[in-house]
XYZ file of C-alpha atoms in Angstrom:
607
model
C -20.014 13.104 42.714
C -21.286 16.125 40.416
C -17.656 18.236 39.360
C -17.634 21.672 40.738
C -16.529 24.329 38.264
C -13.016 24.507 38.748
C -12.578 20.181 38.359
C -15.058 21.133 35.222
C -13.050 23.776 33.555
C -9.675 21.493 34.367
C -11.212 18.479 32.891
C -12.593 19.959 29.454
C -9.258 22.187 29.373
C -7.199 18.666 28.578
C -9.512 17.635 25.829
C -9.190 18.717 21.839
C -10.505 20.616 20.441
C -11.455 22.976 23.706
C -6.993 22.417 24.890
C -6.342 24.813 21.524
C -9.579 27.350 22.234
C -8.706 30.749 23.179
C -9.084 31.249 27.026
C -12.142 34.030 27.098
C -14.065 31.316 24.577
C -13.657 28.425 26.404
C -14.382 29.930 29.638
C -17.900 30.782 27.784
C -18.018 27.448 26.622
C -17.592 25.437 29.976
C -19.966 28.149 31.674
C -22.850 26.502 29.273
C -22.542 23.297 29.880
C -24.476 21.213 32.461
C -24.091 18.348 34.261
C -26.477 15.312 33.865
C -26.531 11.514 35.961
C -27.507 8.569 34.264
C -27.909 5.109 36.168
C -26.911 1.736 34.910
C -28.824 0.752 32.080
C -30.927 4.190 31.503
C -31.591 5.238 28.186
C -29.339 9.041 27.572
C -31.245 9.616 24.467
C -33.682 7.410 22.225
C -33.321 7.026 18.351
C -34.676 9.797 16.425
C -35.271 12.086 18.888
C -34.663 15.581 18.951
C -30.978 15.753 20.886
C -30.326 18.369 23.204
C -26.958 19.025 22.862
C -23.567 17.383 22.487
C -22.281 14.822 25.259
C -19.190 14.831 26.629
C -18.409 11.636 28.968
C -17.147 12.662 32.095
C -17.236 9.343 34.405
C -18.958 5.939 33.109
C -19.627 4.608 30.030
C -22.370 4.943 27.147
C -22.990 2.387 24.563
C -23.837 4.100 21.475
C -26.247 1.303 19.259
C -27.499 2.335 15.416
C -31.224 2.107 14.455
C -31.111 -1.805 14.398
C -29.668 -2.376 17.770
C -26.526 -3.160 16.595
C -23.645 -1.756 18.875
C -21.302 0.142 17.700
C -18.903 2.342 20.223
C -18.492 1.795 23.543
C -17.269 5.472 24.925
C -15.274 6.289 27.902
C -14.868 9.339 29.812
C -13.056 12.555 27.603
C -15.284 10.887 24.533
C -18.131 13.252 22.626
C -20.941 11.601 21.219
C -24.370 13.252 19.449
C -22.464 15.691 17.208
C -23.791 14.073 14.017
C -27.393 14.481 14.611
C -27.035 17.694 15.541
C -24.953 18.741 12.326
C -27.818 16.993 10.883
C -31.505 18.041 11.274
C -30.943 17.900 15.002
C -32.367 14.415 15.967
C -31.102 11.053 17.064
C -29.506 8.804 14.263
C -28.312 6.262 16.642
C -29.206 5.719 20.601
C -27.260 5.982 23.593
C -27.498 3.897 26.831
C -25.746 4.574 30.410
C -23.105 0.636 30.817
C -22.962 1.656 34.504
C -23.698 4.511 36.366
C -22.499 7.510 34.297
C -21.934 11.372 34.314
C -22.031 13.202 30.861
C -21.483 17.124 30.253
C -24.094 18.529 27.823
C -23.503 21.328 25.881
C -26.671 22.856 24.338
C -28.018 22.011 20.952
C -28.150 26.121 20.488
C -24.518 26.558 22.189
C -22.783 24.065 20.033
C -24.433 25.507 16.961
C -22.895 29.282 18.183
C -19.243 28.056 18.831
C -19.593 25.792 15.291
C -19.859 29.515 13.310
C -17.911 31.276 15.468
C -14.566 29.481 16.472
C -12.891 27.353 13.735
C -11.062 24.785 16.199
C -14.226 23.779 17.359
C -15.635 23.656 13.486
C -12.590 21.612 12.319
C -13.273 19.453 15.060
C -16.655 18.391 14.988
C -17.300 18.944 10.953
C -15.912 15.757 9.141
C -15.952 17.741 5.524
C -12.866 17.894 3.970
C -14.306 21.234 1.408
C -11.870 23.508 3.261
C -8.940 21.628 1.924
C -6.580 23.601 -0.723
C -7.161 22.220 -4.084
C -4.068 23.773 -5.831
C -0.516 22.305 -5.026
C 1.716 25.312 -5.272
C 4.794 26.799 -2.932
C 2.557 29.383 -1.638
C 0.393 26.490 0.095
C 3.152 23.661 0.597
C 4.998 23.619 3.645
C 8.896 23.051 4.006
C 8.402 19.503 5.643
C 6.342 18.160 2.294
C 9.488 19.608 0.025
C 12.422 18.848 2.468
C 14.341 15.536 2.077
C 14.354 14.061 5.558
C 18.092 12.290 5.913
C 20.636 14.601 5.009
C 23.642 13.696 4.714
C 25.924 14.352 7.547
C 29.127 14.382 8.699
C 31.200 15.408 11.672
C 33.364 18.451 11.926
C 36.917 16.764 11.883
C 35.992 14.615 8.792
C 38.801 15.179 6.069
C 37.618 17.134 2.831
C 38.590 14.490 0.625
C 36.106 12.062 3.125
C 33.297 13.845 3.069
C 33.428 14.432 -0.696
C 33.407 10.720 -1.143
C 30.423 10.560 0.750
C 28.685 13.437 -1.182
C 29.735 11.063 -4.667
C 28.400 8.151 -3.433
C 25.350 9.700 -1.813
C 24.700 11.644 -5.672
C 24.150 15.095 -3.651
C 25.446 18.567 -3.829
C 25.797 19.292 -0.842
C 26.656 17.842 3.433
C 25.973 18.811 6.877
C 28.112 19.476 9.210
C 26.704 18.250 12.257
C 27.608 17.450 16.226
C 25.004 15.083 17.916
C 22.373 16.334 15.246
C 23.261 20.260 15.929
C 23.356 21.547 12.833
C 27.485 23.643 12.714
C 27.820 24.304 8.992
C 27.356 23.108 5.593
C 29.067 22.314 2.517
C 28.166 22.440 -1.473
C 29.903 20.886 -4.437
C 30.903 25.014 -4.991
C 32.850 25.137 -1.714
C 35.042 22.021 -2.757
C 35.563 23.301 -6.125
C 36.233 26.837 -5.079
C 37.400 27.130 -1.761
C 39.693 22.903 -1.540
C 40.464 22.531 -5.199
C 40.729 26.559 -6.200
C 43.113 26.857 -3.084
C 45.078 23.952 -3.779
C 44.071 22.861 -0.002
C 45.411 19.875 1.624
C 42.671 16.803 1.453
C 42.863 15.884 4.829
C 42.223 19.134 5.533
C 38.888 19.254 8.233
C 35.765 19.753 6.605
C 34.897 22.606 8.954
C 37.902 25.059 7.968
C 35.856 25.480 4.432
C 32.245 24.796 5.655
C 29.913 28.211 5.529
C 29.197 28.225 9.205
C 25.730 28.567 11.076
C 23.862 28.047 7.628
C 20.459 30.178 7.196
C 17.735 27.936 8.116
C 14.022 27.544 8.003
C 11.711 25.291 10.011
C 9.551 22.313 8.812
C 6.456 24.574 9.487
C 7.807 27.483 7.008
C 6.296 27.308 3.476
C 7.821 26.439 -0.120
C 8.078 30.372 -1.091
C 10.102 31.444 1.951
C 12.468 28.820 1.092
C 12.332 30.196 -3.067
C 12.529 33.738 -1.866
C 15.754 32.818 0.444
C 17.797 31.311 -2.097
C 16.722 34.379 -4.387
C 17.946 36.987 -1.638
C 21.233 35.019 -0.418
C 21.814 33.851 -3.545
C 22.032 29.601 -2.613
C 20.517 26.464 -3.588
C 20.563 24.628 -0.542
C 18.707 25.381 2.917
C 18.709 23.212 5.947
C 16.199 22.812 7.843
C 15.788 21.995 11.258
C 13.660 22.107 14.549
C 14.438 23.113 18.048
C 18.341 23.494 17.078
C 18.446 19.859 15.532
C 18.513 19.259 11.802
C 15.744 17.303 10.535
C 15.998 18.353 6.311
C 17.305 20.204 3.418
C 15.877 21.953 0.930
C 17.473 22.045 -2.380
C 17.026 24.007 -6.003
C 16.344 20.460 -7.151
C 13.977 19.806 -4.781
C 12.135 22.734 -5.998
C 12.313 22.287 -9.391
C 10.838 18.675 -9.377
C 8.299 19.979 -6.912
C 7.287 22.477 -9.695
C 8.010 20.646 -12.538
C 6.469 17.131 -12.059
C 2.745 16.448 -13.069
C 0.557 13.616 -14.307
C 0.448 15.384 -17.385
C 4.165 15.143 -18.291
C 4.288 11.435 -17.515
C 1.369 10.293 -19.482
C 3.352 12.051 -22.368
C 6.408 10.656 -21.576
C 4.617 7.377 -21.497
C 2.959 8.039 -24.616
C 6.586 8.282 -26.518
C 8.324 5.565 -25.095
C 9.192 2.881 -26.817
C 9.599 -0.011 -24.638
C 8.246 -0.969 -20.918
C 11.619 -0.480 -19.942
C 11.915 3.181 -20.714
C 8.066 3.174 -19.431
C 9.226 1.710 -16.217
C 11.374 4.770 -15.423
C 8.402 6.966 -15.850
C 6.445 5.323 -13.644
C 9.046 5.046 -11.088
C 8.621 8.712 -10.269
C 4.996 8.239 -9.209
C 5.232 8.450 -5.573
C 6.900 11.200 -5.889
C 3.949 12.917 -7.779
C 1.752 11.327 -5.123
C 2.984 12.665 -2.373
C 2.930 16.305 -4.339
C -0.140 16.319 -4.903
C -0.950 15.402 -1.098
C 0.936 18.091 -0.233
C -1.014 20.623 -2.310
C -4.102 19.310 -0.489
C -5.582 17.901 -3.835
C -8.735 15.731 -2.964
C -8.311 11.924 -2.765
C -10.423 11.259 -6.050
C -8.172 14.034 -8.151
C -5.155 12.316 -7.105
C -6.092 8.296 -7.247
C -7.739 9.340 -10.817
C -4.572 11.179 -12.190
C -2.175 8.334 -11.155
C -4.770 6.113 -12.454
C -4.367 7.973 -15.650
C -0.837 7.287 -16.080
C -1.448 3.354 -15.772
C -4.317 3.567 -18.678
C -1.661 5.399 -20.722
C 0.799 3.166 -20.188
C -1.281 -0.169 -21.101
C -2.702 1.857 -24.004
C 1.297 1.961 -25.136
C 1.597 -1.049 -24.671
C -1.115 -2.619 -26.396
C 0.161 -0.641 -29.456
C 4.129 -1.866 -29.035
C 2.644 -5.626 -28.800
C 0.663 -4.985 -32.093
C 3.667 -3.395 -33.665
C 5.164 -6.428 -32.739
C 2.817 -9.151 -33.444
C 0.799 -7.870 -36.414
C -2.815 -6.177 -36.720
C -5.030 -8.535 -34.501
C -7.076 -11.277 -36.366
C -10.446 -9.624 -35.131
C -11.302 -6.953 -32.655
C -10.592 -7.210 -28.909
C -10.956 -5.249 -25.567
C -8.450 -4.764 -22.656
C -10.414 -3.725 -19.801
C -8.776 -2.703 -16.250
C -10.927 -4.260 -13.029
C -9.674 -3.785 -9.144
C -8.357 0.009 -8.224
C -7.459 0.898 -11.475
C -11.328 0.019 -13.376
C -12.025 2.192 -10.181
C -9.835 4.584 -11.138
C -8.503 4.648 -7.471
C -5.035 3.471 -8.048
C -2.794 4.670 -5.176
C 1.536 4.485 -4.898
C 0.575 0.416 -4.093
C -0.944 -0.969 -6.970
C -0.840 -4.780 -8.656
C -2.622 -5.147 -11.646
C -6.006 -6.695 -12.366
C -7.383 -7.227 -16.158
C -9.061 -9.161 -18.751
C -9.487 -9.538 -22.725
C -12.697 -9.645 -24.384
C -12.513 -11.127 -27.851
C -14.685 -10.304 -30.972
C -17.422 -13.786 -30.884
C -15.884 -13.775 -34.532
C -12.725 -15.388 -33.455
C -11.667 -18.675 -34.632
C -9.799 -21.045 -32.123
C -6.270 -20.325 -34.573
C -6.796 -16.566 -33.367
C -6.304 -17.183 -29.690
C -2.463 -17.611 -30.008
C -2.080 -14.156 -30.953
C -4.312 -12.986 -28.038
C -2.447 -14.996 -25.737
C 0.966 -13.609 -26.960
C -1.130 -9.980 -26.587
C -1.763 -10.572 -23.292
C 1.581 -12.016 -22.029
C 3.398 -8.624 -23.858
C 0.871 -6.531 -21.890
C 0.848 -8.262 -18.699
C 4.916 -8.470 -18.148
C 4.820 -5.039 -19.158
C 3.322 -4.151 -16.766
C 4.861 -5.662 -14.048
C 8.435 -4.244 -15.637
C 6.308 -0.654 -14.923
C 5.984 -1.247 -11.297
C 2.211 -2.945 -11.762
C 2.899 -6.803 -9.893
C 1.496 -9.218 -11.053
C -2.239 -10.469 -9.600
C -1.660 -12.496 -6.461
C -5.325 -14.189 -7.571
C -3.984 -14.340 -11.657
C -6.847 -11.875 -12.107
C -5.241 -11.437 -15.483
C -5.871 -11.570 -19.125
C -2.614 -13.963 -19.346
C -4.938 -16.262 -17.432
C -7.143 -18.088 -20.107
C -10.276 -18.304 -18.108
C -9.776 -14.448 -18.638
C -9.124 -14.439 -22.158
C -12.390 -15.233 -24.106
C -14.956 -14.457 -26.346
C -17.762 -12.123 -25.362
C -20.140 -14.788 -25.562
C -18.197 -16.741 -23.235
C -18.461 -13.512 -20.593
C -22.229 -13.408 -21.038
C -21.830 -17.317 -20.096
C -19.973 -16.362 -17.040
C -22.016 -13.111 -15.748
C -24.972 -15.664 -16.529
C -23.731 -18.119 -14.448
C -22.582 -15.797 -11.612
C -25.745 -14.469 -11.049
C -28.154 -17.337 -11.662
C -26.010 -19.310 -8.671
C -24.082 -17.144 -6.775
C -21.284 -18.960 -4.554
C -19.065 -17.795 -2.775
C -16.688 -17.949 -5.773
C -19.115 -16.446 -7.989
C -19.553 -13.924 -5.569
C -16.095 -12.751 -5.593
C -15.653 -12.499 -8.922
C -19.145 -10.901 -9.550
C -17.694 -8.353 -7.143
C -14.272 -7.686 -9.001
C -16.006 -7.613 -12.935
C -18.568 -4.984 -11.572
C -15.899 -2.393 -11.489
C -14.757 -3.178 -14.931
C -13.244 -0.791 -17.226
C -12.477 -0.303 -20.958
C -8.912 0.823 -21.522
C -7.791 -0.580 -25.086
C -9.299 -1.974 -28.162
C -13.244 -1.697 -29.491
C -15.711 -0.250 -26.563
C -18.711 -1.437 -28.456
C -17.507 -5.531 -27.244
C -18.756 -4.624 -23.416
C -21.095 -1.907 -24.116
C -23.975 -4.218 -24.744
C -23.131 -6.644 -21.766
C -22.561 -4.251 -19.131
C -25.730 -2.846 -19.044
C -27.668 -6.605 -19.498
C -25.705 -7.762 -16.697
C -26.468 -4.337 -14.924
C -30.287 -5.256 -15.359
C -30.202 -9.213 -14.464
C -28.116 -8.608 -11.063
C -30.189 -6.389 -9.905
C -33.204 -8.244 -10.419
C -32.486 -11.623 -9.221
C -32.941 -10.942 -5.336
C -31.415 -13.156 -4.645
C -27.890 -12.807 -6.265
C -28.219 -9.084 -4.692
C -28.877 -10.771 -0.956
C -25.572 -13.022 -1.570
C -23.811 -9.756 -3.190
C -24.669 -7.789 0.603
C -23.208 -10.746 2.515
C -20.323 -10.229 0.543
C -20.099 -7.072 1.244
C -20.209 -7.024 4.797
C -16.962 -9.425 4.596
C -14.298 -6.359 5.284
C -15.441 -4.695 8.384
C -13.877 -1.563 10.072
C -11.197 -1.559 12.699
C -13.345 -0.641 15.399
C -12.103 -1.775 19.301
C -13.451 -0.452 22.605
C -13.475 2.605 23.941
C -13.022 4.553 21.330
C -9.593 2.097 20.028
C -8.791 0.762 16.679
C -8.948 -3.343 16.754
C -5.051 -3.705 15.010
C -3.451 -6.583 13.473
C -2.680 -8.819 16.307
C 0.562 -10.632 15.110
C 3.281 -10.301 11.856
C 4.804 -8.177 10.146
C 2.088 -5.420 10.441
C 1.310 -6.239 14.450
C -0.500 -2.862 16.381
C -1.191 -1.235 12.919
C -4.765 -1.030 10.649
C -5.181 -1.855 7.443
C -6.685 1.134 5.734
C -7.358 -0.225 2.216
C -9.338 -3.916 3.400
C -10.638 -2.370 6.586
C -11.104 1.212 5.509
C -11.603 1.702 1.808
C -12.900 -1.684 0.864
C -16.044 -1.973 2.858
C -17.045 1.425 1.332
C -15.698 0.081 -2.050
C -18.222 -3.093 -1.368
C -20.847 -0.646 -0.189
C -20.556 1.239 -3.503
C -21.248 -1.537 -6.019
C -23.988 -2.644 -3.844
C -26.245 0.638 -3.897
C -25.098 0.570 -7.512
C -26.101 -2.570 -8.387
C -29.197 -2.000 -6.293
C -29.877 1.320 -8.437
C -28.539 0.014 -11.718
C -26.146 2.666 -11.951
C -23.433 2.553 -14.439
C -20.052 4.374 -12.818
C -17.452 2.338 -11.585
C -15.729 4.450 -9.309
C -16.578 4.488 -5.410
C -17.454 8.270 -4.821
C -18.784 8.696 -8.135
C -21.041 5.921 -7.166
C -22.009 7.290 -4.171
C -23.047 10.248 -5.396
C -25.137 8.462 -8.223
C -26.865 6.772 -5.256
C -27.482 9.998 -3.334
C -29.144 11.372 -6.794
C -30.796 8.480 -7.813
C -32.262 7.665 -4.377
C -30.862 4.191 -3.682
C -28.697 6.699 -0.849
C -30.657 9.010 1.643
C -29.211 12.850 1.324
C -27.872 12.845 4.854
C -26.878 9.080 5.083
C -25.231 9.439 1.682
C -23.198 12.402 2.888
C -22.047 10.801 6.359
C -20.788 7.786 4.545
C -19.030 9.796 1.387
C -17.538 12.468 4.396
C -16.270 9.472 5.948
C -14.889 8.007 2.827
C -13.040 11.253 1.621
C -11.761 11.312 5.756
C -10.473 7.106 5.206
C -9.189 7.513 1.276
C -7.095 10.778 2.601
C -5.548 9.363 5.873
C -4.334 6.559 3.299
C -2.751 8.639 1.205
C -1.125 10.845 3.444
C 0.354 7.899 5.278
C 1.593 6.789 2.039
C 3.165 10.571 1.133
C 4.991 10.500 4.527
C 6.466 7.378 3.773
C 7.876 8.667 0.346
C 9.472 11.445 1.679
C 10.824 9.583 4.169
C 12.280 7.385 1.372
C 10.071 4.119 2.362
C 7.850 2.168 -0.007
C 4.420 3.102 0.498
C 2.205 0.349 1.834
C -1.320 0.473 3.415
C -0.536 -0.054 7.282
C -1.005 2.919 9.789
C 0.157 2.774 13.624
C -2.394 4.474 14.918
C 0.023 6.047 17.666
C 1.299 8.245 14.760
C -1.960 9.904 14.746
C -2.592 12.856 17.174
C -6.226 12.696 19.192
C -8.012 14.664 17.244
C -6.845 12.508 14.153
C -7.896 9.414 15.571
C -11.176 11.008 17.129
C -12.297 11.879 13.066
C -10.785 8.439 12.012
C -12.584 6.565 14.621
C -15.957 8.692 13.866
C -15.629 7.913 10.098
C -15.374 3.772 10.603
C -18.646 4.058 12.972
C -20.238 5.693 10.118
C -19.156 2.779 8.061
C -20.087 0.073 10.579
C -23.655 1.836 10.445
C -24.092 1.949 6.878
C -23.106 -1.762 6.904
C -25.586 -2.649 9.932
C -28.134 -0.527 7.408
C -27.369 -2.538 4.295
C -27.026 -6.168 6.432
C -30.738 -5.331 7.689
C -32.062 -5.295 3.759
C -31.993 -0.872 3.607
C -29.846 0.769 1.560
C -30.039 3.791 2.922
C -29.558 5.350 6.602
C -31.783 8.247 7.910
């Protein structure tokens, strides 16, 4: 049955982005859009074709296929669909077709264009680019719930002074709550024991609350890192709770600000740079999530934060190259530590192991390899003493087969690509994203670019490279769900790094294998393909917008999860998203899956 206005207005009114529209502008809105019938099995639109406006599913369900027939969303009723050809050049880039008999809501190609430049909901919505996004972390941009620390500690208003300084000792704070079933009564500093118990000569079992400063100025989570600088200016404090709805949820402290202001790749790298053991090194790196989830929170771009925490690990195997040859002697003849995985990428993240290899001056004799071998076993348990595991796969230069002579490397690239096994594959795949770190450049110079040239034209080592590829697959479920981890420890959650950065990370090498293109990092390469023409203009945008869109989602889950004191890891519940964050993350793995479906059919580029 074809909705009447009022069922029209009440359905769109429960569906982001038009729920946060003002009223007068989504009244417009729902005024221009029709109502269209589609039976079982009839085409909606055709691929390539100029679209007519943006879909809304109000009863049935559309299949939504790319340009090789492959499906790839199934879409229910409340779901949009056509948005990305029309932010295009206004035509088709995949096809739609009516499951059973359905009833979609168009909204005008020349409507949705309007609302896009005049109401920024709808624009955030509906335009995957992340360009809007600060790029300077600074309190005038960071908001209280990125400073606060989320578990203050508490205690109730009867508690004995002498109690609840314990606590504050063995907690190593300044300062307690004093809280009644979370409602924030009062609060406490190191000053008020010292002044007000101690000064006074007070009793220690004396209740906290009879020296507590009562109903403590607050902010909220949503209040920014200034108003919390220019409050303990004014009032003259250095701690400020923070809570939501009458409950605390936080604190602010002087320290908190301080280390928000004060930490930076930069100062690491140098302290790094002067230490003189991995030990000391190790405490250094220890404050990395801490600077990751900083710079999230000043709304730096995935690719300026991965590369300045992949900064600190060069420095710190650059260090330690130099302690091991303070401590073994000058080596016998010229070498090369090169960094594969993440960090050749230079997209290491707060979860990193470490991946590497040793090239060896041809000059070596077989005497020499003892003192390479000690080299790499100095270098490799440092660091794993700096927070850098160990290689589940012994992807390591402490591993001989990864330990040898250049010529021996031109053996193996040799041999990879002339028969290309699954084995071969998988290695091919890690030792394309190598990276010099240490030692004499000139030993991989040479190689890098012969191996460049032979992969790329052996046809068939490229064929077995895009199988390869397509391994890692997105998440993608039905109607419009994420397919999660069925079972263990990470059951109803995605993997965003092997089902969300690494098939873009596989798609990368390929186009730059397929291009011959030198850089090693994903949306460098990318954007060598785009220039280079191995990447169409528009496909190479959709699949970099929904790269930035994956790589951030990661790293903001991983930033929560430091300030709420938890080691970062790489699995999202996707019920800790809100709609319109899983309607963009959804969007970005179709782009994926279509890139793939492109690539799997022998094209490397899409539109």
């Amino acid at each position: 049955m074809t909705p009447d206005a009022a069922t029209l207005a009440q359905f769109l009114s429960a569906i982001h982005p038009y729920d946060a529209m003002e009223p007068a502008a989504l009244h417009t809105l729902i005024d221009a859009f029709s109502v269209q019938s589609f039976v079982a099995g009839e085409d909606v639109y055709a691929l390539g074709k100029p679209l007519d406006g943006l879909f809304v599913v109000f009863e049935g369900e559309v299949e939504i296929r790319d340009e090789h027939g492959v499906p790839l969303s199934l879409l229910g009723p409340r779901n949009s669909f056509g948005e990305r050809g029309l932010l295009r050049d206004g035509t088709s880039v995949t096809s739609a077709r009516a499951v059973v008999d359905t009833i979609l809501l168009l909204l005008p190609a020349r409507q949705f264009h309007q609302t896009m430049q005049g109401d920024p909901t709808f624009k955030k919505f509906f335009d995957r680019s992340r360009a809007d996004r600060p790029t300077k972390a600074d309190l005038a941009t960071t908001r209280v719930e990125e400073l606060m620390a989320r578990s203050p500690l508490t205690c109730a208003p009867d508690t004995p002074v002498q109690d609840a300084a314990r606590l504050m000792r063995d907690a190593h704070v300044s300062s307690i709550c004093i809280s009644d079933s979370e409602t924030l009564r009062g609060i406490v500093t190191v000053r008020d024991l010292s002044g007000k118990v101690v000064g006074n000569g007070l009793p220690f079992d004396t209740p906290i609350s009879d020296v507590m400063t009562p109903d403590p100025v607050t902010l909220t989570p949503s209040a920014i890192g200034s108003d919390v600088l220019h409050m303990m200016m004014e009032r003259r404090i250095g701690h400020v709770p923070v809570t939501q709805a009458g409950q605390l949820v936080g604190i602010v402290t002087q320290t908190d600000l301080t280390r928000f202001q004060a930490v930076s790749s930069a100062e690491l790298v140098s302290e790094i740079a002067r230490s003189t053991s991995a030990e000391e090194m190790a405490k250094v790196t220890a404050r990395i999530p801490q600077l990751l989830a900083q710079l999230v929170a000043g709304g730096n771009r995935h690719e300026v934060i991965t590369r300045l925490i992949t900064d600190i690990a060069d420095t710190a195997t650059r260090r330690l190259l130099a302690l091991a040859e303070a401590a073994l002697g000058a080596p016998p003849v010229p070498y090369l530590w090169l960094a594969c995985g993440s960090q050749g990428r230079q997209e290491q993240t707060g979860v990193s192991d470490q991946d590497n290899c040793l090239f060896i001056d041809d000059s070596m004799a077989d005497a020499d390899m003892a003192y390479f071998e000690a080299l790499a076993r100095f270098v490799c348990d440092g660091l794993d003493t700096c927070g850098y595991v160990y290689c589940p796969g012994d992807m390591m230069a402490t591993n001989p087969r990864w330990r040898q002579p250049v010529r021996v490397w031109r053996d193996y690239f040799a041999g990879w690509i002339k028969t290309p096994n699954p084995e071969a594959q998988m290695l091919a795949s890690v030792m394309f994203d190598l990276r010099p770190i240490g030692g004499t450049v000139r030993l991989f110079d040479d190689l890098h670019a012969e191996t460049l040239a032979k992969a790329s034209a052996n046809s068939i080592f490229v064929a077995h490279m895009v199988s390869n590829s397509l391994k890692h697959t997105p998440p993608l479920g039905l109607l419009r769900g994420f397919a999660t981890i069925r079972s263990g420890e990470h059951k109803n959650h995605i993997d965003l790094k092997h089902n969300g950065v690494v098939p873009v990370v596989d798609l990368g090498r390929i186009y730059a294998l397929q291009g011959q293109l030198t850089p090693a990092n994903t949306a460098a390469r990318l954007d060598a393909a785009m220039a280079a023409g191995v990447l169409s203009a528009s496909g190479g945008q959709d699949l970099r917008d929904a790269y930035d869109l994956i790589a951030e989602t990661r790293l903001d889950h991983q930033a929560a999860q430091v300030r709420a004191g938890q080691a970062p890891d790489n699995y999202l519940s996707p019920t800790n998203l809100s709609d319109f964050e899983r309607s963009h993350l959804r969007d970005a793995f179709v782009v994926i899956k279509s890139m793939q479906s492109a690539v799997g059919h022998g094209r490397g580029m899409l539109g």
